[in-house]
Coordinates of C-alpha atoms in Angstrom, one line a residue:
M1 CA 0.0 0.0 0.0
I2 CA 1.3 3.5 -0.9
N3 CA 0.8 6.2 1.7
N4 CA 0.9 9.9 1.1
R5 CA 4.5 10.3 2.0
N6 CA 5.5 7.4 -0.3
K7 CA 3.4 8.9 -3.0
D8 CA 5.2 12.2 -2.7
T9 CA 8.5 10.4 -3.0
L10 CA 7.4 8.4 -6.0
I11 CA 6.2 11.6 -7.7
L12 CA 9.6 13.4 -7.0
F13 CA 11.5 10.4 -8.3
G14 CA 9.3 10.4 -11.4
K15 CA 10.1 14.0 -12.1
Q16 CA 13.8 13.2 -11.6
L17 CA 13.6 10.3 -14.1
R18 CA 11.8 12.4 -16.6
K19 CA 14.4 15.2 -16.3
L20 CA 17.3 12.8 -16.8
R21 CA 15.7 11.1 -19.7
L22 CA 15.0 14.4 -21.4
E23 CA 18.5 15.5 -20.8
K24 CA 19.7 12.4 -22.6
K25 CA 17.1 13.0 -25.4
I26 CA 15.7 9.5 -24.9
S27 CA 12.0 8.7 -25.5
Q28 CA 10.0 6.7 -23.0
E29 CA 9.8 3.9 -25.5
E30 CA 13.6 3.9 -26.0
L31 CA 14.3 3.9 -22.3
N32 CA 11.8 1.0 -21.8
F33 CA 13.8 -1.0 -24.4
K34 CA 17.3 -0.1 -23.1
A35 CA 16.2 -0.8 -19.5
E36 CA 14.5 -4.0 -20.5
L37 CA 11.2 -2.9 -19.0
S38 CA 7.6 -3.5 -20.1
K39 CA 6.0 -1.2 -22.7
N40 CA 4.6 1.5 -20.4
M41 CA 6.7 1.1 -17.3
V42 CA 8.8 4.4 -17.7
G43 CA 5.6 6.4 -18.1
L44 CA 4.0 4.8 -15.0
I45 CA 7.2 5.5 -13.0
E46 CA 7.4 9.1 -14.2
R47 CA 3.8 9.7 -13.1
G48 CA 4.4 8.2 -9.7
E49 CA 1.9 5.4 -10.3
V50 CA 4.2 2.5 -9.4
N51 CA 6.9 1.8 -6.9
P52 CA 9.9 0.5 -8.9
T53 CA 12.0 -2.3 -7.5
L54 CA 15.8 -2.0 -6.9
S55 CA 16.4 -4.1 -10.0
T56 CA 14.2 -1.7 -12.1
L57 CA 16.2 1.3 -10.7
E58 CA 19.5 -0.4 -11.7
N59 CA 18.1 -1.1 -15.2
L60 CA 16.9 2.5 -15.6
A61 CA 20.4 3.8 -14.6
L62 CA 22.0 1.4 -17.1
G63 CA 19.5 2.5 -19.8
L64 CA 20.4 6.1 -19.1
G65 CA 24.1 5.5 -18.9
I66 CA 24.3 6.9 -15.4
S67 CA 25.0 5.6 -11.9
L68 CA 22.3 4.4 -9.6
K69 CA 23.4 7.2 -7.2
E70 CA 22.8 9.9 -10.0
L71 CA 19.4 8.4 -10.7
V72 CA 18.2 8.6 -7.0
D73 CA 19.9 11.9 -6.1
F74 CA 16.9 14.2 -6.1

């Protein structure tokens, strides 16, 4: 279950992911492919609708070509 505090964190992380993705000029579809995620996962994460697992975060960082630390530093 996602409480309000967790929801706020998920929304902040989603904004961070979107910012980093746009800086790299990568589409959601391309990042889904590079990170080996399902078709709509990046959009769901960017909107704060899902709580990504650690392995998903690692895959996102690899897909963006950045460290996990950079990804979660918001």
